[in-house]
Amino acid sequence: MSDWSALIRDVPDFPKPGIMFRDITPVLADPAAFAAAVAAMAAPWRATPPDAVAGIESRGFILGAALALELRCGFVPVRKPGKLPGRTLSQGYRLEYGSDRLEVHVDAVPAGARVLVVDDVLATGGTLRAATELLRRQGAQVIGADVLVELVPLGGRDRWDDAAPLRAALLM
Ligand SMILES: O=P(O)(O)OC[C@H]1O[C@H](OP(=O)(O)OP(=O)(O)O)[C@H](O)[C@@H]1O
Ligand SMILES: Nc1ncnc2[nH]cnc12
């Protein structure tokens, strides 16, 4: 299996001074590494796959869509404001280097559908928390969350604090 994690590149002071940015684009650019990374994310969910993967814009779209194909389920976009054409629900949040809002279509999934929330990086945890609350407000049953990389010192897992499991393919 490819050591995809060795391809993650550290970029200091991006997007702001003091932030060490973990850049996953070299993993995505390498076919064997990309496939191995998605397989690692899929492994915990293969036995009981979700009805849908909800990917968080924008890096969560790349991994979430690949994971949905791998797990043979649907894909739901959780988007930044003003991008979805239908009626939406909206939720504000703070992340490691700023604040933003997320939106989801009111009819994104049927009530009670089993949804897995997916993103590339768990940092302070605000993004994943907001996406999960938004999907629950929409009527989804969030069965868990799945990230490629968990930045352990930033404490996102404490913020998660949820009965649904949070899986990370790599701890840094
Ligand atoms: O755990 P947190 O502190 O909330 O941070 C994690 C979030 O930060 C990044 O998203 P960003 O908003 O930079 O968007 P992008 O995917 O469009 O680059 C990353 O893709 C996660 O979604
Ligand atoms: N340090 C970091 N590297 C990459 N993505 C991030 N999202 C939030 N913090 C991040």
CSV table of C-alpha atoms and ligand atoms in Angstrom, one decimal:
chain,number,residue,atom,x,y,z
A,1,MET,CA,0.0,0.0,0.0
A,2,SER,CA,1.3,3.5,-0.9
A,3,ASP,CA,2.6,5.6,1.9
A,4,TRP,CA,0.3,8.5,1.0
A,5,SER,CA,0.9,10.3,4.3
A,6,ALA,CA,4.5,11.1,3.3
A,7,LEU,CA,3.2,13.3,0.5
A,8,ILE,CA,1.4,15.8,2.8
A,9,ARG,CA,3.4,19.1,2.5
A,10,ASP,CA,3.8,21.6,5.3
A,11,VAL,CA,3.4,25.2,4.3
A,12,PRO,CA,4.3,27.7,7.1
A,13,ASP,CA,2.3,30.9,7.5
A,14,PHE,CA,-0.6,30.0,5.2
A,15,PRO,CA,-3.2,31.4,4.9
A,16,LYS,CA,-2.1,33.7,7.8
A,17,PRO,CA,1.1,34.2,9.9
A,18,GLY,CA,1.4,31.5,12.5
A,19,ILE,CA,-0.6,28.8,10.7
A,20,MET,CA,1.2,25.6,9.6
A,21,PHE,CA,-0.9,24.5,6.6
A,22,ARG,CA,-1.0,20.8,5.8
A,23,ASP,CA,-1.4,20.7,2.1
A,24,ILE,CA,-2.9,17.5,0.7
A,25,THR,CA,-2.7,18.4,-3.0
A,26,PRO,CA,0.4,16.2,-3.6
A,27,VAL,CA,-1.6,13.2,-2.3
A,28,LEU,CA,-4.4,13.9,-4.7
A,29,ALA,CA,-1.9,14.3,-7.6
A,30,ASP,CA,-0.5,10.8,-7.1
A,31,PRO,CA,-2.9,8.1,-8.3
A,32,ALA,CA,-1.6,5.4,-6.0
A,33,ALA,CA,-1.5,7.7,-3.0
A,34,PHE,CA,-5.0,9.1,-3.7
A,35,ALA,CA,-6.5,5.6,-4.0
A,36,ALA,CA,-4.7,4.5,-0.8
A,37,ALA,CA,-5.9,7.5,1.1
A,38,VAL,CA,-9.5,7.0,0.0
A,39,ALA,CA,-9.3,3.3,0.9
A,40,ALA,CA,-8.0,4.2,4.4
A,41,MET,CA,-10.9,6.6,4.9
A,42,ALA,CA,-13.4,4.0,3.6
A,43,ALA,CA,-12.2,1.0,5.7
A,44,PRO,CA,-14.2,1.7,8.9
A,45,TRP,CA,-17.5,2.1,7.0
A,46,ARG,CA,-17.4,-0.8,4.6
A,47,ALA,CA,-19.3,-3.2,6.8
A,48,THR,CA,-22.3,-0.9,7.2
A,49,PRO,CA,-22.1,1.8,4.6
A,50,PRO,CA,-24.0,5.1,4.9
A,51,ASP,CA,-26.9,6.1,2.6
A,52,ALA,CA,-25.0,9.2,1.7
A,53,VAL,CA,-21.7,10.9,2.2
A,54,ALA,CA,-21.9,14.7,3.0
A,55,GLY,CA,-18.8,16.5,1.8
A,56,ILE,CA,-17.8,19.9,3.1
A,57,GLU,CA,-16.8,22.5,0.5
A,58,SER,CA,-14.3,22.5,-0.9
A,59,ARG,CA,-11.6,20.0,0.0
A,60,GLY,CA,-14.3,17.8,1.5
A,61,PHE,CA,-15.9,17.5,-1.9
A,62,ILE,CA,-12.8,15.9,-3.5
A,63,LEU,CA,-12.5,13.2,-0.8
A,64,GLY,CA,-16.2,12.9,-0.1
A,65,ALA,CA,-17.1,12.2,-3.8
A,66,ALA,CA,-14.3,9.6,-4.1
A,67,LEU,CA,-15.5,8.0,-0.8
A,68,ALA,CA,-19.1,7.9,-2.0
A,69,LEU,CA,-18.1,6.0,-5.1
A,70,GLU,CA,-16.0,3.7,-3.0
A,71,LEU,CA,-18.9,3.0,-0.6
A,72,ARG,CA,-21.5,2.9,-3.4
A,73,CYS,CA,-23.6,5.6,-1.8
A,74,GLY,CA,-24.9,9.1,-2.7
A,75,PHE,CA,-23.1,12.4,-2.3
A,76,VAL,CA,-24.5,15.5,-0.6
A,77,PRO,CA,-22.7,18.9,-0.9
A,78,VAL,CA,-22.4,21.0,2.2
A,79,ARG,CA,-21.6,24.4,0.7
A,80,LYS,CA,-20.3,27.9,1.5
A,81,PRO,CA,-23.0,30.6,1.4
A,82,GLY,CA,-25.0,31.4,-1.7
A,83,LYS,CA,-24.0,28.5,-3.9
A,84,LEU,CA,-26.9,26.1,-3.6
A,85,PRO,CA,-29.8,26.8,-5.9
A,86,GLY,CA,-32.7,25.4,-3.8
A,87,ARG,CA,-34.1,26.3,-0.4
A,88,THR,CA,-31.3,25.9,2.2
A,89,LEU,CA,-30.6,25.7,5.9
A,90,SER,CA,-27.5,27.7,7.2
A,91,GLN,CA,-25.1,27.5,10.1
A,92,GLY,CA,-22.3,29.8,11.1
A,93,TYR,CA,-19.0,28.5,12.6
A,94,ARG,CA,-15.4,29.4,13.5
A,95,LEU,CA,-12.4,27.5,12.1
A,96,GLU,CA,-8.6,27.6,12.8
A,97,TYR,CA,-8.1,30.7,10.7
A,98,GLY,CA,-11.4,32.6,10.5
A,99,SER,CA,-15.2,32.2,10.4
A,100,ASP,CA,-17.7,31.2,7.8
A,101,ARG,CA,-21.1,29.7,7.1
A,102,LEU,CA,-22.2,26.4,5.7
A,103,GLU,CA,-25.5,25.6,3.9
A,104,VAL,CA,-27.3,22.5,2.8
A,105,HIS,CA,-30.5,21.9,0.8
A,106,VAL,CA,-33.6,21.5,2.9
A,107,ASP,CA,-34.3,18.3,1.0
A,108,ALA,CA,-30.7,17.0,0.7
A,109,VAL,CA,-31.6,13.6,2.1
A,110,PRO,CA,-34.9,11.9,3.2
A,111,ALA,CA,-35.6,12.1,6.9
A,112,GLY,CA,-33.6,9.6,8.9
A,113,ALA,CA,-31.2,8.8,6.1
A,114,ARG,CA,-27.8,7.6,7.4
A,115,VAL,CA,-25.2,10.2,6.6
A,116,LEU,CA,-21.4,10.2,7.0
A,117,VAL,CA,-19.9,13.7,7.2
A,118,VAL,CA,-16.5,14.0,5.4
A,119,ASP,CA,-13.7,16.5,5.3
A,120,ASP,CA,-10.0,16.6,4.5
A,121,VAL,CA,-8.7,18.1,7.8
A,122,LEU,CA,-9.9,18.2,11.4
A,123,ALA,CA,-8.2,21.2,13.0
A,124,THR,CA,-10.2,23.1,15.8
A,125,GLY,CA,-13.3,21.2,14.9
A,126,GLY,CA,-15.7,24.1,14.2
A,127,THR,CA,-16.3,23.1,10.6
A,128,LEU,CA,-17.2,19.5,11.2
A,129,ARG,CA,-19.4,20.4,14.2
A,130,ALA,CA,-21.3,23.0,12.2
A,131,ALA,CA,-21.8,20.6,9.2
A,132,THR,CA,-23.1,17.9,11.6
A,133,GLU,CA,-25.6,20.2,13.3
A,134,LEU,CA,-26.8,21.4,9.9
A,135,LEU,CA,-27.4,17.9,8.6
A,136,ARG,CA,-29.2,16.9,11.8
A,137,ARG,CA,-31.4,20.0,11.5
A,138,GLN,CA,-32.1,18.9,7.9
A,139,GLY,CA,-33.4,15.5,9.2
A,140,ALA,CA,-30.4,13.3,8.5
A,141,GLN,CA,-29.2,10.7,11.0
A,142,VAL,CA,-25.4,11.4,11.2
A,143,ILE,CA,-23.8,8.0,11.7
A,144,GLY,CA,-20.3,9.5,12.0
A,145,ALA,CA,-17.6,11.7,10.7
A,146,ASP,CA,-14.5,10.8,8.6
A,147,VAL,CA,-11.5,13.0,7.9
A,148,LEU,CA,-8.2,12.3,6.1
A,149,VAL,CA,-6.0,14.1,8.6
A,150,GLU,CA,-6.6,15.0,12.3
A,151,LEU,CA,-4.3,17.7,13.6
A,152,VAL,CA,-4.3,16.4,17.2
A,153,PRO,CA,-2.7,19.4,19.0
A,154,LEU,CA,-5.6,21.7,17.8
A,155,GLY,CA,-8.1,19.7,19.8
A,156,GLY,CA,-10.9,19.2,17.3
A,157,ARG,CA,-11.8,15.9,18.8
A,158,ASP,CA,-12.7,17.5,22.1
A,159,ARG,CA,-15.0,19.9,20.2
A,160,TRP,CA,-16.6,16.9,18.4
A,161,ASP,CA,-17.8,15.4,21.7
A,162,ASP,CA,-20.6,13.3,20.0
A,163,ALA,CA,-22.0,9.8,20.3
A,164,ALA,CA,-21.4,9.3,16.6
A,165,PRO,CA,-17.8,8.1,15.9
A,166,LEU,CA,-15.2,10.3,14.4
A,167,ARG,CA,-12.6,8.5,12.4
A,168,ALA,CA,-9.3,9.9,11.0
A,169,ALA,CA,-7.1,8.0,8.5
A,170,LEU,CA,-4.0,9.9,9.8
A,171,LEU,CA,-3.1,11.6,13.1
A,172,MET,CA,-0.6,14.4,13.0
B,1,LIG,O1,-11.4,22.1,12.1
B,1,LIG,P1,-11.5,23.5,11.6
B,1,LIG,O2,-10.6,24.5,12.4
B,1,LIG,O3,-12.9,24.0,11.5
B,1,LIG,O4,-10.8,23.6,10.2
B,1,LIG,C1,-11.0,22.6,9.2
B,1,LIG,C2,-11.5,23.1,7.9
B,1,LIG,O5,-10.6,24.1,7.4
B,1,LIG,C3,-10.4,23.8,6.0
B,1,LIG,O6,-11.4,24.4,5.2
B,1,LIG,P2,-11.5,25.8,4.6
B,1,LIG,O7,-12.6,26.6,5.2
B,1,LIG,O8,-10.1,26.4,4.6
B,1,LIG,O9,-11.9,25.6,3.1
B,1,LIG,P3,-11.4,24.9,1.8
B,1,LIG,O10,-11.7,23.4,1.9
B,1,LIG,O11,-12.3,25.5,0.8
B,1,LIG,O12,-9.9,25.1,1.6
B,1,LIG,C4,-10.5,22.3,5.9
B,1,LIG,O13,-10.8,21.9,4.6
B,1,LIG,C5,-11.7,22.0,6.9
B,1,LIG,O14,-12.9,22.1,6.3
B,2,LIG,N1,-3.5,23.8,9.5
B,2,LIG,C1,-4.4,23.4,8.5
B,2,LIG,N2,-3.9,22.8,7.4
B,2,LIG,C2,-4.8,22.5,6.4
B,2,LIG,N3,-6.1,22.7,6.5
B,2,LIG,C3,-6.6,23.3,7.6
B,2,LIG,N4,-7.8,23.7,7.9
B,2,LIG,C4,-7.8,24.3,9.1
B,2,LIG,N5,-6.5,24.3,9.6
B,2,LIG,C5,-5.8,23.7,8.6
